[in-house]
Amino acid sequence: MSQAPPPSLFIIFGGTGDLARRKLLPALARLAEADRLGRCHVVGVARGTDHDDESYRRLVSAALVEAGLSEKARNAFCASWVHYQTIGEGTEADYEALGARLRALEAEHGLPSNRTFYLSLPPKAFPGAMEGLAKVGLDESDGWTRLVIEKPFGKDLASARELNEVTHRYFREEQIYRIDHYLGKETVQNLLVFRFANAIFESMWNRERVQSVMITVAESLGVGTRAGYYDGIGAMRDMVQNHITQLLTLVAMEPPSSFDADAIRYEKIKVLKSISAIDPSNVIRGQYDHGQIDGEDVIGYLEEAGIGGSSTTETFVAMQLEIDNWRWKGVPFYLRSGKRLAKRSSQIAVQFRDVPVSLFRAMGAKLDTTDVLIITLQPNEGFALHFDVKVPGDPFRTRRIPLSFDYGDLFDDIPPAYQTLLLNVLSGDQTLFVHADEVEHSWRLYTPLLENPGIIHRYRSGSWGPREAEHLAIPERELWQV
Ligand code: BG6
């Protein structure tokens, strides 16, 4: 996809907000700088009536300074491509005014009526914005009209269904781009290449050869300033239901019939449908206590600003589940995610089955571990296949060594997820976006667990989670704890 996307308007609701300033506008400006954006004009939309094009351009420019863009890139982007329109109180007249402004910009810049509406808003504001657009006919145009929304897509199965229903009332599924930013990460996309462009691993990617699979998304950061969003939500909703489940489907899916959005999403949905109900006794929840991260003292979750002292929100969850299909029956999949863990590390560990008979144990070699493939998604993106070799000389000894590949050694520029995702929206490629059915099938798995949350274990900040969760992991701890 090296061609620039067709000319269009990119309209950001919440255009003065945090996500727009930190991620969306820098991603668009970088694409423009690299000449990848084509003739795409950005329209920031927000409630405020105190902005005009000029003052909004100053706000955007400040955001681009923060993001590290050069003065030349900032000026070029802001002066030519950035506009502002208020949505006031969100009345029908306000939406009419928005429509008139979009048509005027299209006329002025000779653009077809290709429009992307990015709702960078809290989810409770989605229905109102979608209805507002539809009421004045902005849900369709003579060109294309696309809608982008961000997680959370509901907080359980019922609310996810309701959101899908409301969204489909105004937009067709092929217009809707649900963002899970993990799908925009290069290493996550590379999972598909790794699996389906290389016969060697695919032939081992099944219950005959694989002993277990573990997906870990560990963060060293705490809840920070996001207490208002996070408390009452917790790790299962924030990370497992979306990001980790997406990784799981990519690891476990069958080869799609082609590399297109429908074929890939169909296979991902099949995985979700095959996952057996998760046994609550295979789920461990935890909450971080005070401790140390990188030698610095950090406070516990309950002491964080904005968190009630009796909160039972989990900041860690580990679980084991099973995929009940021909490829994976009997192979445990472990999912783990937590905040304030020892370090930031996202990885997929595929543990292969041991040899049927160990020839070397009798010779005193210590061979109590199996071969493991570690796919590191961040940081230090890369692959490592850990296996045993003989240490030269006597006595007979073996040592586990990695055969590894590090992205950073080969490629200097790994584009940030939003850059990839926004370009795909503009090019009309839904492969890296989440289908309505994926959202519902995923919530079907976790909603029963959320309804009966069970006890919460404390863990020290800077550790790898509560001790009670240690059995929900591959035994090769040293491979994912360092
Ligand atoms: C977000 C979660 O979706 O992903 C955050 O809401 C989390 O709580 C973040 O910190 C992690 O993303 P990344 O790209 O830093 O791994």
Coordinates of C-alpha atoms and ligand atoms in Angstrom, one line a residue:
M1 CA 0.0 0.0 0.0
S2 CA 2.5 2.6 -1.0
Q3 CA 0.1 4.7 -3.1
A4 CA -1.3 7.8 -1.3
P5 CA -5.0 7.3 -0.4
P6 CA -7.6 9.2 -2.3
P7 CA -8.3 12.8 -1.4
S8 CA -10.6 13.2 1.5
L9 CA -11.6 15.0 4.7
F10 CA -10.6 13.6 8.0
I11 CA -12.9 14.9 10.7
I12 CA -11.9 14.4 14.3
F13 CA -14.6 14.8 16.9
G14 CA -12.8 15.5 20.1
G15 CA -10.2 17.4 18.0
T16 CA -8.8 19.3 21.0
G17 CA -8.7 16.2 23.2
D18 CA -5.9 14.1 24.5
L19 CA -6.0 11.3 22.0
A20 CA -6.1 13.8 19.1
R21 CA -3.2 15.8 20.4
R22 CA -1.0 12.8 21.5
K23 CA -1.7 10.3 18.7
L24 CA -3.9 11.2 15.9
L25 CA -2.6 14.6 14.8
P26 CA 1.1 13.6 15.1
A27 CA 0.3 10.4 13.1
L28 CA -1.4 12.4 10.4
A29 CA 1.4 15.0 10.3
R30 CA 4.1 12.3 10.0
L31 CA 2.2 10.7 7.2
A32 CA 2.0 14.1 5.5
E33 CA 5.7 14.7 6.0
A34 CA 6.5 11.3 4.4
D35 CA 4.2 12.2 1.5
R36 CA 1.9 9.3 2.3
L37 CA -1.3 11.2 3.2
G38 CA -2.3 12.5 -0.2
R39 CA -4.7 15.4 -0.3
C40 CA -6.3 14.8 3.1
H41 CA -7.6 17.8 4.9
V42 CA -8.1 17.5 8.7
V43 CA -11.0 19.1 10.4
G44 CA -10.9 19.3 14.2
V45 CA -14.3 19.4 15.7
A46 CA -15.1 20.2 19.4
R47 CA -17.6 21.9 21.5
G48 CA -15.6 25.1 22.1
T49 CA -16.6 28.2 20.2
D50 CA -13.4 30.0 21.2
H51 CA -11.3 28.4 18.4
D52 CA -11.0 29.3 14.8
D53 CA -8.8 27.8 12.1
E54 CA -5.8 30.0 13.3
S55 CA -6.0 29.2 17.0
Y56 CA -6.7 25.5 16.3
R57 CA -3.6 25.4 14.1
R58 CA -1.6 26.8 17.0
L59 CA -3.0 24.0 19.3
V60 CA -2.1 21.4 16.7
S61 CA 1.4 22.9 16.2
A62 CA 2.0 22.7 20.0
A63 CA 0.9 19.1 20.0
L64 CA 3.3 18.4 17.1
V65 CA 6.2 20.0 19.0
E66 CA 5.5 17.6 21.9
A67 CA 5.5 14.7 19.4
G68 CA 8.9 15.8 18.2
L69 CA 8.0 16.9 14.6
S70 CA 10.3 19.4 12.9
E71 CA 9.3 23.0 12.5
K72 CA 9.2 22.6 8.7
A73 CA 6.8 19.6 9.0
R74 CA 4.6 21.4 11.5
N75 CA 4.3 24.5 9.5
A76 CA 3.6 22.6 6.3
F77 CA 0.9 20.5 7.9
C78 CA -0.8 23.2 9.9
A79 CA -0.8 25.9 7.2
S80 CA -2.3 23.8 4.4
W81 CA -4.2 20.9 5.9
V82 CA -5.8 21.8 9.2
H83 CA -9.2 23.4 9.9
Y84 CA -11.5 23.8 12.8
Q85 CA -15.3 23.7 13.2
T86 CA -17.3 23.9 16.4
I87 CA -20.1 21.5 17.1
G88 CA -21.5 23.8 19.8
E89 CA -24.2 22.1 21.9
G90 CA -24.6 19.4 19.3
T91 CA -28.0 20.5 18.0
E92 CA -29.3 19.7 14.6
A93 CA -28.4 23.2 13.5
D94 CA -24.8 22.6 14.7
Y95 CA -24.6 19.4 12.6
E96 CA -26.1 21.3 9.6
A97 CA -23.4 23.9 10.1
L98 CA -20.7 21.2 10.1
G99 CA -22.2 19.7 6.9
A100 CA -22.1 23.1 5.3
R101 CA -18.5 23.6 6.3
L102 CA -17.4 20.2 5.0
R103 CA -19.1 20.9 1.6
A104 CA -17.4 24.4 1.5
L105 CA -14.0 22.9 2.2
E106 CA -14.6 20.2 -0.5
A107 CA -15.6 22.9 -3.0
E108 CA -12.6 25.1 -2.1
H109 CA -10.0 22.4 -2.3
G110 CA -11.6 20.4 -5.2
L111 CA -12.1 17.3 -3.1
P112 CA -14.6 14.5 -3.7
S113 CA -16.9 13.9 -0.8
N114 CA -14.8 11.2 0.8
R115 CA -15.1 11.6 4.6
T116 CA -13.8 9.9 7.7
F117 CA -15.4 10.8 11.0
Y118 CA -13.2 9.8 13.9
L119 CA -15.1 9.8 17.1
S120 CA -12.3 10.5 19.6
L121 CA -15.0 10.8 22.3
P122 CA -16.0 9.0 25.5
P123 CA -18.2 6.1 24.5
K124 CA -21.3 7.6 26.1
A125 CA -21.1 10.4 23.5
F126 CA -21.0 7.9 20.5
P127 CA -24.8 7.5 20.0
G128 CA -25.4 11.3 20.1
A129 CA -22.7 12.0 17.5
M130 CA -23.8 9.2 15.2
E131 CA -27.4 10.3 15.4
G132 CA -26.4 13.9 14.8
L133 CA -24.4 13.0 11.7
A134 CA -27.2 10.8 10.3
K135 CA -29.9 13.3 10.9
V136 CA -28.3 15.8 8.6
G137 CA -27.4 13.2 6.0
L138 CA -23.6 13.0 6.9
D139 CA -23.8 9.2 7.3
E140 CA -23.5 8.9 3.5
S141 CA -22.1 11.0 0.7
D142 CA -21.4 10.7 -3.0
G143 CA -18.0 9.4 -2.2
W144 CA -17.3 7.2 0.8
T145 CA -18.1 7.9 4.5
R146 CA -16.2 6.0 7.2
L147 CA -16.7 6.0 10.9
V148 CA -13.8 5.3 13.3
I149 CA -14.4 4.4 17.0
E150 CA -12.1 3.5 19.8
K151 CA -12.4 1.0 22.6
P152 CA -14.0 0.4 25.0
F153 CA -16.7 -1.3 22.9
G154 CA -19.0 -1.8 25.8
K155 CA -18.2 -3.1 29.3
D156 CA -19.9 -6.5 29.0
L157 CA -21.9 -8.5 26.4
A158 CA -25.1 -6.6 26.9
S159 CA -23.6 -3.1 26.5
A160 CA -21.5 -4.3 23.5
R161 CA -24.6 -5.6 21.8
E162 CA -26.3 -2.3 22.5
L163 CA -23.4 -0.3 21.1
N164 CA -23.3 -2.5 17.9
E165 CA -27.0 -2.0 17.5
V166 CA -26.8 1.7 17.8
T167 CA -23.8 1.9 15.5
H168 CA -25.6 -0.2 12.9
R169 CA -28.7 1.9 13.1
Y170 CA -26.7 4.7 11.4
F171 CA -23.7 3.1 9.7
R172 CA -23.1 -0.1 7.8
E173 CA -20.5 -2.6 9.0
E174 CA -18.3 -1.9 6.0
Q175 CA -18.2 1.8 7.0
I176 CA -17.1 1.1 10.6
Y177 CA -13.5 1.0 11.7
R178 CA -13.2 -0.2 15.3
I179 CA -9.7 0.5 16.5
D180 CA -7.7 -1.8 18.7
H181 CA -4.3 -0.1 18.5
Y182 CA -2.5 -3.4 19.1
L183 CA -3.5 -4.5 15.6
G184 CA -1.6 -1.5 14.2
K185 CA 1.7 -2.6 15.8
E186 CA 4.1 -3.9 13.2
T187 CA 5.1 -6.9 15.2
V188 CA 1.4 -7.9 15.6
Q189 CA 0.9 -7.7 11.9
N190 CA 4.1 -9.7 11.4
L191 CA 2.5 -12.6 13.2
L192 CA 0.5 -13.2 10.1
V193 CA 3.6 -13.1 7.9
F194 CA 5.5 -15.3 10.3
R195 CA 2.8 -17.9 10.4
F196 CA 1.6 -17.9 6.8
A197 CA 4.6 -17.1 4.8
N198 CA 6.9 -19.6 6.5
A199 CA 6.0 -23.3 6.2
I200 CA 8.5 -24.4 8.9
F201 CA 6.6 -23.1 11.9
E202 CA 3.1 -23.6 10.5
S203 CA 3.7 -27.3 10.3
M204 CA 4.4 -27.3 14.1
W205 CA 1.6 -25.0 15.0
N206 CA -0.8 -27.5 16.5
R207 CA -1.6 -29.8 19.4
E208 CA 0.8 -32.4 18.2
R209 CA 3.8 -30.2 18.6
V210 CA 2.8 -27.4 21.0
Q211 CA 2.6 -27.9 24.7
S212 CA 1.2 -24.5 25.7
V213 CA 1.0 -20.9 24.6
M214 CA 1.3 -17.9 26.8
I215 CA 0.5 -14.3 25.9
T216 CA 1.8 -11.7 28.3
V217 CA 1.2 -8.0 28.2
A218 CA 3.1 -6.6 31.2
E219 CA 3.3 -2.9 32.0
S220 CA 5.5 -1.2 34.6
L221 CA 3.3 1.9 34.7
G222 CA 0.5 2.2 37.2
V223 CA -2.9 3.7 36.7
G224 CA -1.3 7.2 36.6
T225 CA -3.8 10.0 36.0
R226 CA -6.4 7.6 34.5
A227 CA -8.2 6.6 37.7
G228 CA -11.5 8.0 36.5
Y229 CA -11.5 5.7 33.5
Y230 CA -9.7 2.7 35.0
D231 CA -11.3 2.2 38.4
G232 CA -14.3 -0.1 38.1
I233 CA -13.0 -1.2 34.6
G234 CA -9.8 -3.2 35.4
A235 CA -7.4 -5.3 33.5
M236 CA -9.9 -7.8 32.1
R237 CA -11.9 -5.2 30.3
D238 CA -9.0 -2.8 29.6
M239 CA -6.5 -5.3 28.2
V240 CA -7.7 -8.9 28.0
Q241 CA -11.0 -8.5 26.3
N242 CA -9.5 -6.5 23.5
H243 CA -5.7 -6.4 23.0
I244 CA -4.8 -9.8 24.3
T245 CA -7.8 -11.5 22.8
Q246 CA -6.8 -10.0 19.4
L247 CA -3.3 -11.5 19.8
L248 CA -4.8 -14.8 20.8
T249 CA -7.0 -15.0 17.6
L250 CA -4.0 -14.2 15.4
V251 CA -1.9 -16.9 17.1
A252 CA -4.6 -19.5 16.9
M253 CA -6.5 -18.8 13.7
E254 CA -6.5 -21.1 10.7
P255 CA -4.9 -19.9 7.4
P256 CA -7.4 -17.5 5.8
S257 CA -8.5 -18.1 2.2
S258 CA -6.9 -14.8 1.2
F259 CA -5.2 -11.8 2.8
D260 CA -8.3 -9.7 2.9
A261 CA -10.3 -8.3 5.7
D262 CA -13.3 -10.6 5.5
A263 CA -11.3 -13.7 5.2
I264 CA -9.0 -12.9 8.1
R265 CA -11.8 -11.6 10.4
Y266 CA -13.9 -14.7 9.6
E267 CA -11.0 -17.0 10.8
K268 CA -10.6 -14.9 13.9
I269 CA -14.2 -15.1 14.8
K270 CA -14.0 -18.9 14.4
V271 CA -11.3 -19.0 17.0
L272 CA -13.4 -17.0 19.4
K273 CA -16.4 -19.3 18.8
S274 CA -14.3 -22.3 19.6
I275 CA -13.0 -21.1 23.0
S276 CA -14.7 -23.1 25.8
A277 CA -16.3 -21.4 28.7
I278 CA -13.5 -20.3 31.0
D279 CA -13.4 -22.1 34.3
P280 CA -13.4 -19.4 37.0
S281 CA -10.9 -21.4 39.0
N282 CA -8.4 -20.9 36.2
V283 CA -8.6 -17.1 36.6
I284 CA -6.5 -15.1 39.1
R285 CA -7.1 -11.4 39.7
G286 CA -4.7 -9.2 41.5
Q287 CA -4.2 -5.6 42.6
Y288 CA -0.8 -3.9 43.0
D289 CA 0.5 -2.9 46.4
H290 CA 3.4 -0.5 46.9
G291 CA 6.8 -1.6 45.9
Q292 CA 9.7 -0.6 43.7
I293 CA 10.0 -0.1 39.9
D294 CA 13.5 0.5 38.6
G295 CA 14.7 1.2 42.1
E296 CA 12.1 3.9 42.7
D297 CA 9.4 3.5 45.4
V298 CA 5.9 3.5 44.0
I299 CA 2.6 3.6 45.9
G300 CA -0.1 0.9 45.8
Y301 CA -3.3 1.1 43.7
L302 CA -5.5 2.0 46.7
E303 CA -3.3 5.1 47.4
E304 CA -3.4 6.4 43.8
A305 CA -5.1 9.7 43.3
G306 CA -8.8 9.2 42.5
I307 CA -9.0 5.6 43.7
G308 CA -11.3 4.8 46.6
G309 CA -9.5 3.1 49.4
S310 CA -11.7 0.0 49.1
S311 CA -11.6 -0.5 45.4
T312 CA -11.6 -4.1 44.2
T313 CA -10.7 -3.3 40.6
E314 CA -8.1 -5.7 39.3
T315 CA -4.9 -4.4 37.9
F316 CA -3.7 -7.9 37.1
V317 CA -5.3 -10.9 35.6
A318 CA -4.0 -14.3 34.6
M319 CA -6.1 -17.1 33.2
Q320 CA -6.0 -20.3 31.4
L321 CA -8.4 -21.2 28.6
E322 CA -8.8 -23.8 26.0
I323 CA -9.6 -23.7 22.3
D324 CA -11.9 -26.5 21.5
N325 CA -11.0 -27.3 17.9
W326 CA -9.0 -29.8 15.9
R327 CA -5.8 -27.8 15.9
W328 CA -5.7 -26.8 19.6
K329 CA -7.7 -29.2 21.7
G330 CA -5.9 -29.9 24.9
V331 CA -3.3 -27.1 24.6
P332 CA -3.6 -24.6 27.5
F333 CA -3.5 -21.0 26.5
Y334 CA -2.4 -18.7 29.3
L335 CA -3.2 -15.0 29.2
R336 CA -1.6 -12.5 31.5
S337 CA -1.7 -8.8 31.9
G338 CA -0.9 -6.4 34.7
K339 CA 0.1 -2.9 35.7
R340 CA 3.1 -2.2 37.9
L341 CA 4.8 -5.4 36.9
A342 CA 8.6 -5.7 36.9
K343 CA 9.0 -4.3 33.4
R344 CA 7.1 -3.4 30.3
S345 CA 7.1 -6.4 28.1
S346 CA 4.6 -7.9 25.6
Q347 CA 5.3 -11.3 24.3
I348 CA 3.9 -14.5 23.0
A349 CA 5.6 -17.7 24.2
V350 CA 5.0 -20.9 22.3
Q351 CA 6.3 -23.9 24.3
F352 CA 6.9 -26.9 22.1
R353 CA 6.5 -30.5 23.3
D354 CA 9.5 -32.3 24.8
V355 CA 11.2 -35.1 23.0
P356 CA 9.6 -38.5 23.8
V357 CA 12.7 -40.0 25.3
S358 CA 15.6 -38.0 26.6
L359 CA 18.9 -39.6 25.5
F360 CA 21.0 -37.1 27.5
R361 CA 19.4 -37.1 30.9
A362 CA 21.1 -40.4 31.7
M363 CA 24.4 -38.7 31.0
G364 CA 23.8 -36.2 33.7
A365 CA 22.7 -33.4 31.4
K366 CA 20.1 -31.1 33.0
L367 CA 17.3 -31.0 30.5
D368 CA 14.3 -30.0 32.4
T369 CA 13.0 -27.5 29.9
T370 CA 11.5 -27.6 26.4
D371 CA 12.0 -25.5 23.3
V372 CA 10.2 -22.2 23.4
L373 CA 9.6 -19.6 20.7
I374 CA 9.3 -16.1 22.1
I375 CA 7.8 -13.5 20.0
T376 CA 8.4 -10.1 21.5
L377 CA 6.0 -7.5 20.5
Q378 CA 7.5 -4.6 22.6
P379 CA 9.9 -3.3 23.5
N380 CA 12.9 -4.9 21.6
E381 CA 10.6 -6.3 19.0
G382 CA 11.8 -9.6 17.6
F383 CA 11.8 -13.4 17.7
A384 CA 13.9 -15.9 19.7
L385 CA 13.8 -19.6 19.5
H386 CA 15.3 -21.1 22.6
F387 CA 16.7 -24.6 22.4
D388 CA 19.5 -26.7 23.9
V389 CA 23.0 -27.1 22.5
K390 CA 25.9 -29.0 23.9
V391 CA 28.5 -27.0 25.8
P392 CA 31.9 -27.9 24.4
G393 CA 34.1 -30.3 26.4
D394 CA 33.5 -32.4 29.5
P395 CA 31.5 -33.1 31.5
F396 CA 28.5 -33.6 29.2
R397 CA 26.4 -30.5 29.6
T398 CA 23.8 -28.7 27.6
R399 CA 22.7 -25.1 27.6
R400 CA 19.7 -23.3 26.4
I401 CA 20.5 -20.6 23.8
P402 CA 18.4 -18.3 21.7
L403 CA 18.4 -18.2 17.9
S404 CA 17.2 -14.7 17.6
F405 CA 16.2 -11.9 15.3
D406 CA 15.8 -8.3 16.5
Y407 CA 13.8 -5.9 14.5
G408 CA 15.9 -2.9 15.7
D409 CA 19.1 -4.5 14.2
L410 CA 17.6 -4.6 10.7
F411 CA 15.0 -1.8 10.4
D412 CA 15.4 1.6 11.9
D413 CA 12.0 2.9 11.5
I414 CA 9.0 1.0 12.9
P415 CA 5.9 3.1 12.3
P416 CA 3.7 3.8 15.3
A417 CA 0.4 1.9 15.4
Y418 CA -1.8 4.9 14.7
Q419 CA 0.1 5.8 11.6
T420 CA -0.6 2.4 10.1
L421 CA -4.2 2.3 11.2
L422 CA -5.1 5.8 10.0
L423 CA -3.6 5.1 6.6
N424 CA -5.6 1.9 6.4
V425 CA -8.8 3.8 7.2
L426 CA -8.1 6.3 4.5
S427 CA -7.3 3.5 2.1
G428 CA -10.5 1.6 3.0
D429 CA -8.7 -1.5 4.3
Q430 CA -10.6 -3.1 7.3
T431 CA -8.2 -6.0 7.9
L432 CA -6.7 -4.4 11.0
F433 CA -10.0 -3.4 12.5
V434 CA -12.3 -5.3 14.8
H435 CA -15.6 -6.6 13.4
A436 CA -18.8 -6.3 15.4
D437 CA -19.0 -10.0 15.8
E438 CA -15.5 -10.2 17.2
V439 CA -16.5 -7.7 19.9
E440 CA -19.5 -9.7 20.9
H441 CA -17.9 -13.1 20.9
S442 CA -15.0 -11.8 23.0
W443 CA -17.4 -10.3 25.6
R444 CA -19.3 -13.6 25.6
L445 CA -16.1 -15.2 27.0
Y446 CA -15.3 -12.7 29.7
T447 CA -18.7 -11.5 30.9
P448 CA -19.5 -14.5 33.1
L449 CA -16.1 -13.9 34.8
L450 CA -16.7 -10.2 35.3
E451 CA -20.1 -11.0 36.9
N452 CA -18.5 -13.2 39.5
P453 CA -15.2 -11.6 40.0
G454 CA -14.0 -13.7 43.0
I455 CA -11.2 -12.7 45.3
I456 CA -8.4 -10.3 44.6
H457 CA -4.8 -11.0 45.5
R458 CA -2.3 -8.4 46.4
Y459 CA 1.0 -8.2 44.6
R460 CA 4.0 -6.1 45.2
S461 CA 4.7 -3.4 42.6
G462 CA 7.8 -4.5 40.6
S463 CA 7.0 -8.2 40.9
W464 CA 5.4 -10.5 38.3
G465 CA 2.0 -10.5 39.9
P466 CA 0.5 -12.5 42.7
R467 CA 2.1 -15.8 43.7
E468 CA -1.3 -17.5 43.3
A469 CA -1.1 -16.9 39.5
E470 CA 2.3 -18.5 39.0
H471 CA 0.9 -21.9 37.9
L472 CA -1.0 -20.1 35.1
A473 CA 2.2 -19.7 33.0
I474 CA 4.7 -21.8 31.0
P475 CA 7.3 -23.2 33.3
E476 CA 10.2 -21.5 31.6
R477 CA 9.9 -18.5 33.8
E478 CA 13.3 -17.2 33.0
L479 CA 12.2 -16.5 29.4
W480 CA 9.6 -14.0 30.3
Q481 CA 10.7 -12.6 33.5
V482 CA 14.0 -11.0 32.4
Ligands
BG6_1 C1 -4.7 0.9 26.4 C2 -5.1 0.7 27.8 O1 -5.6 0.4 25.5 O2 -3.4 0.2 26.2 C3 -4.0 1.2 28.8 O3 -6.3 1.4 28.1 C4 -2.7 0.5 28.5 O4 -4.4 0.9 30.1 C5 -2.4 0.6 27.0 O5 -1.7 1.1 29.2 C6 -1.1 -0.2 26.6 O6 -0.8 0.1 25.3 P1 0.7 0.0 24.8 O7 0.6 0.2 23.3 O8 1.5 1.0 25.6 O9 1.1 -1.4 25.1

